[in-house]
JSON list of C-alpha atoms in Angstrom, two decimals:
[
{"chain": "A", "resi": 1, "resn": "MET", "atom": "CA", "xyz": [109.74, 77.36, 101.51]},
{"chain": "A", "resi": 2, "resn": "GLY", "atom": "CA", "xyz": [108.50, 77.10, 97.91]},
{"chain": "A", "resi": 3, "resn": "ILE", "atom": "CA", "xyz": [109.32, 80.66, 96.78]},
{"chain": "A", "resi": 4, "resn": "PRO", "atom": "CA", "xyz": [110.59, 80.24, 93.22]},
{"chain": "A", "resi": 5, "resn": "ILE", "atom": "CA", "xyz": [114.31, 80.76, 92.57]},
{"chain": "A", "resi": 6, "resn": "SER", "atom": "CA", "xyz": [117.02, 79.24, 90.44]},
{"chain": "A", "resi": 7, "resn": "PRO", "atom": "CA", "xyz": [120.82, 79.06, 90.91]},
{"chain": "A", "resi": 8, "resn": "SER", "atom": "CA", "xyz": [121.30, 81.70, 88.22]},
{"chain": "A", "resi": 9, "resn": "GLU", "atom": "CA", "xyz": [119.34, 84.28, 90.22]},
{"chain": "A", "resi": 10, "resn": "ASN", "atom": "CA", "xyz": [122.00, 84.99, 92.83]},
{"chain": "A", "resi": 11, "resn": "ASN", "atom": "CA", "xyz": [122.60, 88.52, 91.54]},
{"chain": "A", "resi": 12, "resn": "LYS", "atom": "CA", "xyz": [118.92, 89.39, 91.39]},
{"chain": "A", "resi": 13, "resn": "ASN", "atom": "CA", "xyz": [116.61, 90.71, 94.07]},
{"chain": "A", "resi": 14, "resn": "ARG", "atom": "CA", "xyz": [117.22, 89.81, 97.69]},
{"chain": "A", "resi": 15, "resn": "VAL", "atom": "CA", "xyz": [114.65, 88.44, 100.12]},
{"chain": "A", "resi": 16, "resn": "ILE", "atom": "CA", "xyz": [113.83, 89.51, 103.69]},
{"chain": "A", "resi": 17, "resn": "PHE", "atom": "CA", "xyz": [111.35, 87.85, 106.05]},
{"chain": "A", "resi": 18, "resn": "VAL", "atom": "CA", "xyz": [109.60, 89.68, 108.87]},
{"chain": "A", "resi": 19, "resn": "LEU", "atom": "CA", "xyz": [107.88, 87.53, 111.50]},
{"chain": "A", "resi": 20, "resn": "GLU", "atom": "CA", "xyz": [105.39, 89.74, 113.33]},
{"chain": "A", "resi": 21, "resn": "LYS", "atom": "CA", "xyz": [103.61, 89.60, 116.70]},
{"chain": "A", "resi": 22, "resn": "LEU", "atom": "CA", "xyz": [105.66, 87.10, 118.69]},
{"chain": "A", "resi": 23, "resn": "HIS", "atom": "CA", "xyz": [104.40, 86.83, 122.29]},
{"chain": "A", "resi": 24, "resn": "GLN", "atom": "CA", "xyz": [107.58, 86.81, 124.36]},
{"chain": "A", "resi": 25, "resn": "LYS", "atom": "CA", "xyz": [106.93, 86.67, 128.10]},
{"chain": "A", "resi": 26, "resn": "LEU", "atom": "CA", "xyz": [108.82, 84.99, 130.91]},
{"chain": "A", "resi": 27, "resn": "LEU", "atom": "CA", "xyz": [107.59, 83.02, 133.91]},
{"chain": "A", "resi": 28, "resn": "LYS", "atom": "CA", "xyz": [109.81, 82.60, 136.96]},
{"chain": "A", "resi": 29, "resn": "LEU", "atom": "CA", "xyz": [109.60, 79.13, 138.48]},
{"chain": "A", "resi": 30, "resn": "GLU", "atom": "CA", "xyz": [111.67, 78.61, 141.60]},
{"chain": "A", "resi": 31, "resn": "ARG", "atom": "CA", "xyz": [115.19, 79.72, 140.57]},
{"chain": "A", "resi": 32, "resn": "SER", "atom": "CA", "xyz": [114.78, 79.73, 136.78]},
{"chain": "A", "resi": 33, "resn": "PHE", "atom": "CA", "xyz": [112.83, 81.52, 134.08]},
{"chain": "A", "resi": 34, "resn": "GLN", "atom": "CA", "xyz": [110.76, 79.88, 131.37]},
{"chain": "A", "resi": 35, "resn": "LEU", "atom": "CA", "xyz": [109.39, 81.21, 128.11]},
{"chain": "A", "resi": 36, "resn": "LEU", "atom": "CA", "xyz": [105.61, 81.14, 128.36]},
{"chain": "A", "resi": 37, "resn": "ASN", "atom": "CA", "xyz": [103.98, 78.79, 125.86]},
{"chain": "A", "resi": 38, "resn": "SER", "atom": "CA", "xyz": [100.57, 77.22, 125.40]},
{"chain": "A", "resi": 39, "resn": "ASP", "atom": "CA", "xyz": [101.74, 73.63, 125.84]},
{"chain": "A", "resi": 40, "resn": "ASP", "atom": "CA", "xyz": [103.53, 73.98, 129.18]},
{"chain": "A", "resi": 41, "resn": "HIS", "atom": "CA", "xyz": [101.74, 76.89, 130.81]},
{"chain": "A", "resi": 42, "resn": "ALA", "atom": "CA", "xyz": [98.11, 76.73, 129.64]},
{"chain": "A", "resi": 43, "resn": "ASN", "atom": "CA", "xyz": [96.65, 76.52, 133.16]},
{"chain": "A", "resi": 44, "resn": "PHE", "atom": "CA", "xyz": [98.80, 79.39, 134.42]},
{"chain": "A", "resi": 45, "resn": "LEU", "atom": "CA", "xyz": [97.79, 81.55, 131.45]},
{"chain": "A", "resi": 46, "resn": "ARG", "atom": "CA", "xyz": [94.07, 80.87, 131.90]},
{"chain": "A", "resi": 47, "resn": "LYS", "atom": "CA", "xyz": [94.27, 81.63, 135.63]},
{"chain": "A", "resi": 48, "resn": "ASN", "atom": "CA", "xyz": [95.76, 85.01, 134.72]},
{"chain": "A", "resi": 49, "resn": "ASN", "atom": "CA", "xyz": [93.09, 85.73, 132.09]},
{"chain": "A", "resi": 50, "resn": "ASN", "atom": "CA", "xyz": [95.40, 85.14, 129.13]},
{"chain": "A", "resi": 51, "resn": "ASN", "atom": "CA", "xyz": [94.52, 83.14, 126.05]},
{"chain": "A", "resi": 52, "resn": "PRO", "atom": "CA", "xyz": [96.99, 80.23, 125.71]},
{"chain": "A", "resi": 53, "resn": "ALA", "atom": "CA", "xyz": [96.59, 80.39, 121.92]},
{"chain": "A", "resi": 54, "resn": "ASP", "atom": "CA", "xyz": [98.36, 83.77, 121.97]},
{"chain": "A", "resi": 55, "resn": "TYR", "atom": "CA", "xyz": [101.52, 82.27, 123.46]},
{"chain": "A", "resi": 56, "resn": "ARG", "atom": "CA", "xyz": [103.04, 80.26, 120.63]},
{"chain": "A", "resi": 57, "resn": "PRO", "atom": "CA", "xyz": [106.82, 80.75, 120.44]},
{"chain": "A", "resi": 58, "resn": "ASP", "atom": "CA", "xyz": [106.86, 77.32, 118.80]},
{"chain": "A", "resi": 59, "resn": "ILE", "atom": "CA", "xyz": [105.42, 79.03, 115.72]},
{"chain": "A", "resi": 60, "resn": "THR", "atom": "CA", "xyz": [108.46, 81.29, 115.55]},
{"chain": "A", "resi": 61, "resn": "HIS", "atom": "CA", "xyz": [110.77, 78.30, 116.02]},
{"chain": "A", "resi": 62, "resn": "GLN", "atom": "CA", "xyz": [109.22, 76.32, 113.17]},
{"chain": "A", "resi": 63, "resn": "ALA", "atom": "CA", "xyz": [109.04, 79.37, 110.90]},
{"chain": "A", "resi": 64, "resn": "LEU", "atom": "CA", "xyz": [112.74, 80.14, 111.43]},
{"chain": "A", "resi": 65, "resn": "LEU", "atom": "CA", "xyz": [113.73, 76.54, 110.73]},
{"chain": "A", "resi": 66, "resn": "SER", "atom": "CA", "xyz": [111.67, 76.59, 107.56]},
{"chain": "A", "resi": 67, "resn": "ILE", "atom": "CA", "xyz": [113.13, 79.88, 106.33]},
{"chain": "A", "resi": 68, "resn": "LEU", "atom": "CA", "xyz": [116.75, 79.10, 107.20]},
{"chain": "A", "resi": 69, "resn": "ASP", "atom": "CA", "xyz": [116.51, 75.64, 105.59]},
{"chain": "A", "resi": 70, "resn": "SER", "atom": "CA", "xyz": [114.87, 77.05, 102.46]},
{"chain": "A", "resi": 71, "resn": "PRO", "atom": "CA", "xyz": [116.29, 77.04, 98.92]},
{"chain": "A", "resi": 72, "resn": "ILE", "atom": "CA", "xyz": [116.25, 80.84, 99.07]},
{"chain": "A", "resi": 73, "resn": "ASN", "atom": "CA", "xyz": [118.78, 80.83, 101.89]},
{"chain": "A", "resi": 74, "resn": "LYS", "atom": "CA", "xyz": [120.89, 78.07, 100.36]},
{"chain": "A", "resi": 75, "resn": "ALA", "atom": "CA", "xyz": [121.10, 80.09, 97.14]},
{"chain": "A", "resi": 76, "resn": "GLY", "atom": "CA", "xyz": [122.39, 83.13, 99.05]},
{"chain": "A", "resi": 77, "resn": "ARG", "atom": "CA", "xyz": [119.31, 85.23, 98.38]},
{"chain": "A", "resi": 78, "resn": "LEU", "atom": "CA", "xyz": [118.16, 85.63, 101.97]},
{"chain": "A", "resi": 79, "resn": "GLN", "atom": "CA", "xyz": [119.37, 88.99, 103.26]},
{"chain": "A", "resi": 80, "resn": "ALA", "atom": "CA", "xyz": [117.90, 88.90, 106.78]},
{"chain": "A", "resi": 81, "resn": "VAL", "atom": "CA", "xyz": [115.12, 87.69, 109.04]},
{"chain": "A", "resi": 82, "resn": "TYR", "atom": "CA", "xyz": [113.52, 90.01, 111.56]},
{"chain": "A", "resi": 83, "resn": "VAL", "atom": "CA", "xyz": [111.27, 88.95, 114.42]},
{"chain": "A", "resi": 84, "resn": "ARG", "atom": "CA", "xyz": [109.13, 91.58, 116.11]},
{"chain": "A", "resi": 85, "resn": "THR", "atom": "CA", "xyz": [107.29, 90.90, 119.36]},
{"chain": "A", "resi": 86, "resn": "GLU", "atom": "CA", "xyz": [103.82, 92.14, 120.25]},
{"chain": "A", "resi": 87, "resn": "LYS", "atom": "CA", "xyz": [105.56, 94.67, 122.54]},
{"chain": "A", "resi": 88, "resn": "GLY", "atom": "CA", "xyz": [107.64, 96.06, 119.68]},
{"chain": "A", "resi": 89, "resn": "VAL", "atom": "CA", "xyz": [111.00, 94.44, 120.53]},
{"chain": "A", "resi": 90, "resn": "LEU", "atom": "CA", "xyz": [112.88, 93.84, 117.28]},
{"chain": "A", "resi": 91, "resn": "ILE", "atom": "CA", "xyz": [115.25, 90.89, 116.80]},
{"chain": "A", "resi": 92, "resn": "GLU", "atom": "CA", "xyz": [117.63, 90.39, 113.89]},
{"chain": "A", "resi": 93, "resn": "VAL", "atom": "CA", "xyz": [118.43, 86.82, 112.81]},
{"chain": "A", "resi": 94, "resn": "LYS", "atom": "CA", "xyz": [121.45, 86.28, 110.57]},
{"chain": "A", "resi": 95, "resn": "PRO", "atom": "CA", "xyz": [120.79, 83.96, 107.60]},
{"chain": "A", "resi": 96, "resn": "HIS", "atom": "CA", "xyz": [123.71, 81.65, 108.47]},
{"chain": "A", "resi": 97, "resn": "VAL", "atom": "CA", "xyz": [122.75, 81.10, 112.12]},
{"chain": "A", "resi": 98, "resn": "ARG", "atom": "CA", "xyz": [122.08, 77.50, 113.18]},
{"chain": "A", "resi": 99, "resn": "ILE", "atom": "CA", "xyz": [118.81, 77.48, 115.09]},
{"chain": "A", "resi": 100, "resn": "PRO", "atom": "CA", "xyz": [118.42, 74.52, 117.49]},
{"chain": "A", "resi": 101, "resn": "ARG", "atom": "CA", "xyz": [116.19, 71.84, 116.02]},
{"chain": "A", "resi": 102, "resn": "THR", "atom": "CA", "xyz": [114.29, 71.18, 119.25]},
{"chain": "A", "resi": 103, "resn": "TYR", "atom": "CA", "xyz": [111.93, 73.70, 120.83]},
{"chain": "A", "resi": 104, "resn": "LYS", "atom": "CA", "xyz": [113.41, 73.18, 124.30]},
{"chain": "A", "resi": 105, "resn": "ARG", "atom": "CA", "xyz": [116.87, 74.26, 123.17]},
{"chain": "A", "resi": 106, "resn": "PHE", "atom": "CA", "xyz": [115.40, 77.08, 121.09]},
{"chain": "A", "resi": 107, "resn": "SER", "atom": "CA", "xyz": [113.51, 78.49, 124.09]},
{"chain": "A", "resi": 108, "resn": "GLY", "atom": "CA", "xyz": [116.78, 78.45, 126.05]},
{"chain": "A", "resi": 109, "resn": "ILE", "atom": "CA", "xyz": [118.41, 80.54, 123.32]},
{"chain": "A", "resi": 110, "resn": "ILE", "atom": "CA", "xyz": [115.52, 83.03, 123.40]},
{"chain": "A", "resi": 111, "resn": "LEU", "atom": "CA", "xyz": [115.81, 83.31, 127.19]},
{"chain": "A", "resi": 112, "resn": "GLN", "atom": "CA", "xyz": [119.52, 84.06, 126.81]},
{"chain": "A", "resi": 113, "resn": "LEU", "atom": "CA", "xyz": [118.75, 86.61, 124.11]},
{"chain": "A", "resi": 114, "resn": "ILE", "atom": "CA", "xyz": [116.21, 88.39, 126.34]},
{"chain": "A", "resi": 115, "resn": "GLN", "atom": "CA", "xyz": [118.75, 88.63, 129.15]},
{"chain": "A", "resi": 116, "resn": "LYS", "atom": "CA", "xyz": [121.88, 89.49, 127.14]},
{"chain": "A", "resi": 117, "resn": "LEU", "atom": "CA", "xyz": [120.30, 91.18, 124.08]},
{"chain": "A", "resi": 118, "resn": "ASN", "atom": "CA", "xyz": [122.55, 89.22, 121.70]},
{"chain": "A", "resi": 119, "resn": "ILE", "atom": "CA", "xyz": [123.85, 85.73, 120.94]},
{"chain": "A", "resi": 120, "resn": "THR", "atom": "CA", "xyz": [127.29, 85.23, 119.43]},
{"chain": "A", "resi": 121, "resn": "ALA", "atom": "CA", "xyz": [128.39, 82.35, 117.21]},
{"chain": "A", "resi": 122, "resn": "VAL", "atom": "CA", "xyz": [130.35, 79.58, 118.91]},
{"chain": "A", "resi": 123, "resn": "GLY", "atom": "CA", "xyz": [134.07, 80.37, 118.72]},
{"chain": "A", "resi": 124, "resn": "LYS", "atom": "CA", "xyz": [133.43, 83.73, 117.06]},
{"chain": "A", "resi": 125, "resn": "ARG", "atom": "CA", "xyz": [132.58, 87.28, 118.05]},
{"chain": "A", "resi": 126, "resn": "GLU", "atom": "CA", "xyz": [129.85, 87.71, 115.45]},
{"chain": "A", "resi": 127, "resn": "LYS", "atom": "CA", "xyz": [126.37, 88.38, 116.80]},
{"chain": "A", "resi": 128, "resn": "VAL", "atom": "CA", "xyz": [124.06, 85.98, 115.00]},
{"chain": "A", "resi": 129, "resn": "LEU", "atom": "CA", "xyz": [120.98, 86.95, 117.03]},
{"chain": "A", "resi": 130, "resn": "ARG", "atom": "CA", "xyz": [120.56, 90.41, 118.51]},
{"chain": "A", "resi": 131, "resn": "VAL", "atom": "CA", "xyz": [117.99, 92.91, 119.68]},
{"chain": "A", "resi": 132, "resn": "ILE", "atom": "CA", "xyz": [118.12, 96.00, 117.48]},
{"chain": "A", "resi": 133, "resn": "LYS", "atom": "CA", "xyz": [116.46, 99.41, 117.36]},
{"chain": "A", "resi": 134, "resn": "SER", "atom": "CA", "xyz": [113.06, 99.84, 115.80]},
{"chain": "A", "resi": 135, "resn": "PRO", "atom": "CA", "xyz": [111.47, 100.48, 113.37]},
{"chain": "A", "resi": 136, "resn": "VAL", "atom": "CA", "xyz": [112.01, 97.41, 111.21]},
{"chain": "A", "resi": 137, "resn": "THR", "atom": "CA", "xyz": [111.42, 99.51, 108.10]},
{"chain": "A", "resi": 138, "resn": "SER", "atom": "CA", "xyz": [114.71, 101.34, 108.68]},
{"chain": "A", "resi": 139, "resn": "TYR", "atom": "CA", "xyz": [116.52, 98.11, 107.69]},
{"chain": "A", "resi": 140, "resn": "PHE", "atom": "CA", "xyz": [114.65, 97.63, 104.42]},
{"chain": "A", "resi": 141, "resn": "PRO", "atom": "CA", "xyz": [116.43, 98.32, 101.11]},
{"chain": "A", "resi": 142, "resn": "VAL", "atom": "CA", "xyz": [115.28, 101.46, 99.34]},
{"chain": "A", "resi": 143, "resn": "SER", "atom": "CA", "xyz": [113.93, 99.52, 96.39]},
{"chain": "A", "resi": 144, "resn": "SER", "atom": "CA", "xyz": [111.69, 96.89, 97.94]},
{"chain": "A", "resi": 145, "resn": "ARG", "atom": "CA", "xyz": [108.16, 95.53, 97.88]},
{"chain": "A", "resi": 146, "resn": "LYS", "atom": "CA", "xyz": [106.59, 94.60, 101.22]},
{"chain": "A", "resi": 147, "resn": "ILE", "atom": "CA", "xyz": [104.24, 91.66, 100.84]},
{"chain": "A", "resi": 148, "resn": "GLY", "atom": "CA", "xyz": [101.95, 90.44, 103.59]},
{"chain": "A", "resi": 149, "resn": "PHE", "atom": "CA", "xyz": [100.32, 87.00, 103.60]},
{"chain": "A", "resi": 150, "resn": "SER", "atom": "CA", "xyz": [96.67, 87.06, 104.60]},
{"chain": "A", "resi": 151, "resn": "TYR", "atom": "CA", "xyz": [93.79, 84.61, 104.37]},
{"chain": "A", "resi": 152, "resn": "SER", "atom": "CA", "xyz": [91.37, 87.54, 104.22]},
{"chain": "A", "resi": 153, "resn": "SER", "atom": "CA", "xyz": [92.97, 88.81, 101.00]},
{"chain": "A", "resi": 154, "resn": "ASP", "atom": "CA", "xyz": [90.95, 88.30, 97.84]},
{"chain": "A", "resi": 155, "resn": "LYS", "atom": "CA", "xyz": [94.14, 88.43, 95.83]},
{"chain": "A", "resi": 156, "resn": "LEU", "atom": "CA", "xyz": [95.02, 84.80, 95.22]},
{"chain": "A", "resi": 157, "resn": "VAL", "atom": "CA", "xyz": [98.25, 84.61, 93.25]},
{"chain": "A", "resi": 158, "resn": "LYS", "atom": "CA", "xyz": [100.67, 82.10, 91.81]},
{"chain": "A", "resi": 159, "resn": "MET", "atom": "CA", "xyz": [104.01, 82.90, 93.39]},
{"chain": "A", "resi": 160, "resn": "ARG", "atom": "CA", "xyz": [106.10, 82.26, 90.26]},
{"chain": "A", "resi": 161, "resn": "LYS", "atom": "CA", "xyz": [104.13, 84.78, 88.23]},
{"chain": "A", "resi": 162, "resn": "TYR", "atom": "CA", "xyz": [103.91, 87.23, 91.12]},
{"chain": "A", "resi": 163, "resn": "VAL", "atom": "CA", "xyz": [107.66, 87.21, 91.82]},
{"chain": "A", "resi": 164, "resn": "ASP", "atom": "CA", "xyz": [108.55, 87.40, 88.12]},
{"chain": "A", "resi": 165, "resn": "ALA", "atom": "CA", "xyz": [106.33, 90.47, 87.72]},
{"chain": "A", "resi": 166, "resn": "VAL", "atom": "CA", "xyz": [108.08, 92.39, 90.51]},
{"chain": "A", "resi": 167, "resn": "GLY", "atom": "CA", "xyz": [111.34, 92.98, 88.64]},
{"chain": "A", "resi": 168, "resn": "ASP", "atom": "CA", "xyz": [114.95, 92.04, 89.30]},
{"chain": "A", "resi": 169, "resn": "ASP", "atom": "CA", "xyz": [115.87, 95.38, 90.86]},
{"chain": "A", "resi": 170, "resn": "VAL", "atom": "CA", "xyz": [113.18, 95.23, 93.55]},
{"chain": "A", "resi": 171, "resn": "ASN", "atom": "CA", "xyz": [113.88, 93.37, 96.77]},
{"chain": "A", "resi": 172, "resn": "LEU", "atom": "CA", "xyz": [111.13, 91.21, 98.25]},
{"chain": "A", "resi": 173, "resn": "ILE", "atom": "CA", "xyz": [110.04, 91.51, 101.87]},
{"chain": "A", "resi": 174, "resn": "PHE", "atom": "CA", "xyz": [107.62, 88.83, 103.04]},
{"chain": "A", "resi": 175, "resn": "VAL", "atom": "CA", "xyz": [105.67, 89.51, 106.24]},
{"chain": "A", "resi": 176, "resn": "VAL", "atom": "CA", "xyz": [104.08, 86.66, 108.18]},
{"chain": "A", "resi": 177, "resn": "GLY", "atom": "CA", "xyz": [102.07, 86.88, 111.42]},
{"chain": "A", "resi": 178, "resn": "GLU", "atom": "CA", "xyz": [103.46, 84.76, 114.26]},
{"chain": "A", "resi": 179, "resn": "MET", "atom": "CA", "xyz": [100.18, 84.06, 115.99]},
{"chain": "A", "resi": 180, "resn": "ALA", "atom": "CA", "xyz": [97.71, 81.20, 115.96]},
{"chain": "A", "resi": 181, "resn": "HIS", "atom": "CA", "xyz": [94.70, 83.47, 115.37]},
{"chain": "A", "resi": 182, "resn": "GLY", "atom": "CA", "xyz": [93.96, 86.87, 113.92]},
{"chain": "A", "resi": 183, "resn": "LYS", "atom": "CA", "xyz": [95.82, 88.78, 111.23]},
{"chain": "A", "resi": 184, "resn": "ILE", "atom": "CA", "xyz": [98.56, 91.34, 110.92]},
{"chain": "A", "resi": 185, "resn": "LYS", "atom": "CA", "xyz": [97.65, 94.99, 110.42]},
{"chain": "A", "resi": 186, "resn": "LEU", "atom": "CA", "xyz": [100.67, 97.00, 109.35]},
{"chain": "A", "resi": 187, "resn": "ASP", "atom": "CA", "xyz": [100.80, 100.26, 107.45]},
{"chain": "A", "resi": 188, "resn": "TYR", "atom": "CA", "xyz": [104.18, 99.52, 105.85]},
{"chain": "A", "resi": 189, "resn": "ILE", "atom": "CA", "xyz": [102.89, 96.60, 103.74]},
{"chain": "A", "resi": 190, "resn": "ASP", "atom": "CA", "xyz": [102.41, 97.40, 100.05]},
{"chain": "A", "resi": 191, "resn": "ASP", "atom": "CA", "xyz": [100.32, 94.40, 99.13]},
{"chain": "A", "resi": 192, "resn": "PHE", "atom": "CA", "xyz": [98.39, 91.64, 100.88]},
{"chain": "A", "resi": 193, "resn": "ILE", "atom": "CA", "xyz": [98.15, 88.38, 99.00]},
{"chain": "A", "resi": 194, "resn": "ALA", "atom": "CA", "xyz": [96.88, 84.85, 99.45]},
{"chain": "A", "resi": 195, "resn": "SER", "atom": "CA", "xyz": [98.63, 81.96, 97.75]},
{"chain": "A", "resi": 196, "resn": "LYS", "atom": "CA", "xyz": [99.29, 78.25, 97.97]},
{"chain": "A", "resi": 197, "resn": "LEU", "atom": "CA", "xyz": [102.68, 79.25, 99.41]},
{"chain": "A", "resi": 198, "resn": "HIS", "atom": "CA", "xyz": [100.89, 81.02, 102.25]},
{"chain": "A", "resi": 199, "resn": "ILE", "atom": "CA", "xyz": [98.84, 77.90, 102.92]},
{"chain": "A", "resi": 200, "resn": "LEU", "atom": "CA", "xyz": [102.04, 75.82, 102.88]},
{"chain": "A", "resi": 201, "resn": "ILE", "atom": "CA", "xyz": [103.77, 78.15, 105.36]},
{"chain": "A", "resi": 202, "resn": "CYS", "atom": "CA", "xyz": [100.73, 78.19, 107.63]},
{"chain": "A", "resi": 203, "resn": "MET", "atom": "CA", "xyz": [100.44, 74.41, 107.65]},
{"chain": "A", "resi": 204, "resn": "PHE", "atom": "CA", "xyz": [104.14, 73.98, 108.36]},
{"chain": "A", "resi": 205, "resn": "VAL", "atom": "CA", "xyz": [104.27, 76.40, 111.27]},
{"chain": "A", "resi": 206, "resn": "ARG", "atom": "CA", "xyz": [100.77, 75.51, 112.53]},
{"chain": "A", "resi": 207, "resn": "LEU", "atom": "CA", "xyz": [99.27, 78.92, 112.02]},
{"chain": "A", "resi": 208, "resn": "CYS", "atom": "CA", "xyz": [96.01, 77.40, 110.82]}
]
């Protein structure tokens, strides 16, 4: 992901990601359901006066792959990932879950999650994906700084200096909007920043 860490930082602040505004709607075709997305259902969405650009679960898929594959997670610093839909449904993603690499398989997992409210690990009883009660802020550590990424922010920072200035006893919560257009507006965010890391994330998950 590019957020600065080193192997010696395992006992320092933890990191949480919140992915906001996922559009999660189902379409029933014949005997099966499909997760609406702009690539496969653009015509259907337009006919029903919906903007296909708002239906981008592929953004969530790529963002999760990026976060779970990141050095932060490999170093044991990632505490949790939360995904919140535009309807307020809150999903917890365990840091050690193996997300399918292809979007088709990922959408199947999301369909199963919508229907069963949780996904357990293969051969285990642990719930690696689950729908949980809102608000997301109730799961934040007491000592934490909530940081939103925004192109409209005039505060352009270098992530190394920014993270170092926070302090080892303060956990970092990064909030990213899961939509192709627009910006997140949340009252729980302490600081909105713009950085090269934000540009990197946006390019990777096709937010731009």
